[in-house]
Amino acid sequence: MLVGEIMKNKGVGVIAVTPDQTMVEVLKLFRDNNIGFVVVSRSSGKHVGTLSERDCCNAVAEYGAEATMMRAADIMNRNVATCSVRDVLPVAMGIMTQRRTRHVLVMDGNDVVGVVSIGDVVKHRLDEAQRTEQDLQDYICGNRYH
């Protein structure tokens, strides 16, 4: 399966914050949208980094309570993991494994079209396993095979 197909099922788009938003503002956005990852982008729409729950935890561990008022630009990940809508799912999985990240930006050329998460990968793999199990059960029982 192509990453782009997962994006079609999931829906395209990303939630973004500006580099000047504080960690507290980002964490409220995480809570309100039940997410753990945002793109940090300028008003022009160009992404400059990403910010995850893990990045926020690392900032608190390093800077203490003052981290909550730090700007997204000060704690974001600038080394963004990306894949293409035309990549097969194992490529995205490999990027997640190699980079030790739970989120990968999905690009169509130079445009960010979405985010694929480890949860998306698990959901796809679980659906795939359930379809295979049903197909095997149907084969054994002679259903749909005449």
mmCIF file of C-alpha atoms in Angstrom:
data_model
loop_
_atom_site.group_PDB
_atom_site.id
_atom_site.type_symbol
_atom_site.label_atom_id
_atom_site.label_comp_id
_atom_site.label_asym_id
_atom_site.label_seq_id
_atom_site.Cartn_x
_atom_site.Cartn_y
_atom_site.Cartn_z
ATOM 1 C CA MET A 1 0.000 0.000 0.000
ATOM 2 C CA LEU A 2 1.149 3.515 -0.778
ATOM 3 C CA VAL A 3 1.366 6.165 1.930
ATOM 4 C CA GLY A 4 -0.890 8.339 -0.225
ATOM 5 C CA GLU A 5 -3.671 5.749 0.051
ATOM 6 C CA ILE A 6 -3.494 5.948 3.839
ATOM 7 C CA MET A 7 -3.750 9.723 3.529
ATOM 8 C CA LYS A 8 -6.906 9.340 1.405
ATOM 9 C CA ASN A 9 -8.505 7.137 4.076
ATOM 10 C CA LYS A 10 -7.311 9.320 6.936
ATOM 11 C CA GLY A 11 -7.817 12.663 5.258
ATOM 12 C CA VAL A 12 -5.197 15.151 4.220
ATOM 13 C CA GLY A 13 -4.053 18.177 6.127
ATOM 14 C CA VAL A 14 -2.028 18.983 9.191
ATOM 15 C CA ILE A 15 -2.459 21.044 12.301
ATOM 16 C CA ALA A 16 0.189 23.729 12.428
ATOM 17 C CA VAL A 17 1.458 26.255 14.935
ATOM 18 C CA THR A 18 3.623 29.309 14.485
ATOM 19 C CA PRO A 19 7.211 29.447 15.729
ATOM 20 C CA ASP A 20 6.203 32.064 18.334
ATOM 21 C CA GLN A 21 3.507 30.022 20.063
ATOM 22 C CA THR A 22 4.425 28.849 23.560
ATOM 23 C CA MET A 23 4.634 25.260 24.686
ATOM 24 C CA VAL A 24 1.534 25.778 26.853
ATOM 25 C CA GLU A 25 -0.411 26.924 23.786
ATOM 26 C CA VAL A 26 0.809 23.902 21.835
ATOM 27 C CA LEU A 27 -0.062 21.525 24.677
ATOM 28 C CA LYS A 28 -3.591 22.972 24.837
ATOM 29 C CA LEU A 29 -3.863 22.366 21.093
ATOM 30 C CA PHE A 30 -2.716 18.774 21.639
ATOM 31 C CA ARG A 31 -5.383 18.306 24.313
ATOM 32 C CA ASP A 32 -8.194 20.012 22.404
ATOM 33 C CA ASN A 33 -7.524 18.022 19.204
ATOM 34 C CA ASN A 34 -6.485 14.730 20.845
ATOM 35 C CA ILE A 35 -3.138 14.798 19.011
ATOM 36 C CA GLY A 36 0.517 14.687 19.959
ATOM 37 C CA PHE A 37 2.241 16.254 16.973
ATOM 38 C CA VAL A 38 2.097 19.520 15.031
ATOM 39 C CA VAL A 39 3.946 21.140 12.187
ATOM 40 C CA VAL A 40 5.669 24.432 12.973
ATOM 41 C CA SER A 41 5.270 26.771 10.036
ATOM 42 C CA ARG A 42 5.587 30.407 9.123
ATOM 43 C CA SER A 43 2.673 32.426 7.788
ATOM 44 C CA SER A 44 3.857 31.647 4.266
ATOM 45 C CA GLY A 45 2.939 28.004 4.889
ATOM 46 C CA LYS A 46 6.540 26.794 4.739
ATOM 47 C CA HIS A 47 7.248 24.273 7.481
ATOM 48 C CA VAL A 48 10.295 25.000 9.595
ATOM 49 C CA GLY A 49 10.040 22.090 11.992
ATOM 50 C CA THR A 50 7.770 19.823 13.990
ATOM 51 C CA LEU A 51 6.837 19.589 17.625
ATOM 52 C CA SER A 52 5.750 16.431 19.427
ATOM 53 C CA GLU A 53 4.798 15.472 22.954
ATOM 54 C CA ARG A 54 8.251 13.930 23.271
ATOM 55 C CA ASP A 55 9.892 17.241 22.302
ATOM 56 C CA CYS A 56 7.865 18.986 25.018
ATOM 57 C CA CYS A 57 8.851 16.367 27.619
ATOM 58 C CA ASN A 58 12.507 16.698 26.657
ATOM 59 C CA ALA A 59 12.304 20.488 27.003
ATOM 60 C CA VAL A 60 10.793 20.204 30.502
ATOM 61 C CA ALA A 61 13.482 17.699 31.474
ATOM 62 C CA GLU A 62 16.187 20.086 30.260
ATOM 63 C CA TYR A 63 14.819 23.507 31.231
ATOM 64 C CA GLY A 64 12.368 22.759 34.023
ATOM 65 C CA ALA A 65 9.184 24.768 34.553
ATOM 66 C CA GLU A 66 10.410 27.651 32.393
ATOM 67 C CA ALA A 67 10.082 25.372 29.344
ATOM 68 C CA THR A 68 6.326 25.840 29.362
ATOM 69 C CA MET A 69 6.724 29.448 28.248
ATOM 70 C CA MET A 70 9.386 28.730 25.631
ATOM 71 C CA ARG A 71 8.513 29.316 21.994
ATOM 72 C CA ALA A 72 7.848 26.419 19.634
ATOM 73 C CA ALA A 73 10.856 27.575 17.581
ATOM 74 C CA ASP A 74 13.103 27.023 20.609
ATOM 75 C CA ILE A 75 12.089 23.415 21.248
ATOM 76 C CA MET A 76 10.965 22.119 17.853
ATOM 77 C CA ASN A 77 12.647 19.391 15.861
ATOM 78 C CA ARG A 78 14.324 20.933 12.818
ATOM 79 C CA ASN A 79 15.454 17.597 11.391
ATOM 80 C CA VAL A 80 12.024 16.626 10.068
ATOM 81 C CA ALA A 81 11.298 13.039 9.030
ATOM 82 C CA THR A 82 9.462 12.963 5.699
ATOM 83 C CA CYS A 83 8.197 10.502 3.132
ATOM 84 C CA SER A 84 6.386 10.808 -0.172
ATOM 85 C CA VAL A 85 2.761 10.028 -0.981
ATOM 86 C CA ARG A 86 4.249 7.614 -3.539
ATOM 87 C CA ASP A 87 6.291 5.649 -0.983
ATOM 88 C CA VAL A 88 5.111 2.207 0.057
ATOM 89 C CA LEU A 89 4.139 1.822 3.693
ATOM 90 C CA PRO A 90 7.284 -0.163 4.665
ATOM 91 C CA VAL A 91 9.382 2.879 3.645
ATOM 92 C CA ALA A 92 7.491 5.069 6.143
ATOM 93 C CA MET A 93 7.806 2.331 8.760
ATOM 94 C CA GLY A 94 11.551 2.150 8.141
ATOM 95 C CA ILE A 95 11.866 5.916 8.560
ATOM 96 C CA MET A 96 9.982 5.732 11.868
ATOM 97 C CA THR A 97 12.210 2.909 13.075
ATOM 98 C CA GLN A 98 15.489 4.449 11.927
ATOM 99 C CA ARG A 99 14.657 7.953 13.182
ATOM 100 C CA ARG A 100 12.933 6.697 16.365
ATOM 101 C CA THR A 101 9.895 8.842 15.689
ATOM 102 C CA ARG A 102 6.183 8.152 15.798
ATOM 103 C CA HIS A 103 5.254 10.672 13.093
ATOM 104 C CA VAL A 104 6.424 11.301 9.533
ATOM 105 C CA LEU A 105 5.392 14.244 7.370
ATOM 106 C CA VAL A 106 3.897 13.122 4.079
ATOM 107 C CA MET A 107 5.020 15.214 1.135
ATOM 108 C CA ASP A 108 3.675 15.591 -2.371
ATOM 109 C CA GLY A 109 6.608 17.273 -4.049
ATOM 110 C CA ASN A 110 7.401 20.288 -1.852
ATOM 111 C CA ASP A 111 3.949 20.390 -0.246
ATOM 112 C CA VAL A 112 3.083 18.866 3.127
ATOM 113 C CA VAL A 113 -0.154 16.927 2.631
ATOM 114 C CA GLY A 114 -0.422 15.147 5.955
ATOM 115 C CA VAL A 115 1.165 13.167 8.737
ATOM 116 C CA VAL A 116 1.363 9.404 9.003
ATOM 117 C CA SER A 117 1.658 8.182 12.581
ATOM 118 C CA ILE A 118 2.592 4.873 14.124
ATOM 119 C CA GLY A 119 -1.098 4.574 15.025
ATOM 120 C CA ASP A 120 -2.024 4.838 11.335
ATOM 121 C CA VAL A 121 0.489 2.100 10.518
ATOM 122 C CA VAL A 122 -0.819 -0.196 13.262
ATOM 123 C CA LYS A 123 -4.424 0.388 12.159
ATOM 124 C CA HIS A 124 -3.576 -0.457 8.555
ATOM 125 C CA ARG A 125 -1.647 -3.590 9.546
ATOM 126 C CA LEU A 126 -4.453 -4.739 11.864
ATOM 127 C CA ASP A 127 -7.083 -4.226 9.127
ATOM 128 C CA GLU A 128 -4.860 -6.120 6.708
ATOM 129 C CA ALA A 129 -4.424 -9.032 9.147
ATOM 130 C CA GLN A 130 -8.183 -9.198 9.771
ATOM 131 C CA ARG A 131 -8.899 -9.273 6.007
ATOM 132 C CA THR A 132 -6.345 -12.066 5.555
ATOM 133 C CA GLU A 133 -7.857 -14.032 8.436
ATOM 134 C CA GLN A 134 -11.346 -13.658 6.949
ATOM 135 C CA ASP A 135 -10.111 -14.697 3.506
ATOM 136 C CA LEU A 136 -8.487 -17.813 4.966
ATOM 137 C CA GLN A 137 -11.614 -18.652 6.943
ATOM 138 C CA ASP A 138 -13.742 -18.219 3.805
ATOM 139 C CA TYR A 139 -11.364 -20.440 1.838
ATOM 140 C CA ILE A 140 -11.424 -23.188 4.472
ATOM 141 C CA CYS A 141 -15.216 -23.067 4.703
ATOM 142 C CA GLY A 142 -15.668 -22.857 0.931
ATOM 143 C CA ASN A 143 -17.360 -19.461 1.116
ATOM 144 C CA ARG A 144 -16.955 -17.252 -1.964
ATOM 145 C CA TYR A 145 -14.925 -20.014 -3.641
ATOM 146 C CA HIS A 146 -17.028 -22.021 -6.087
#
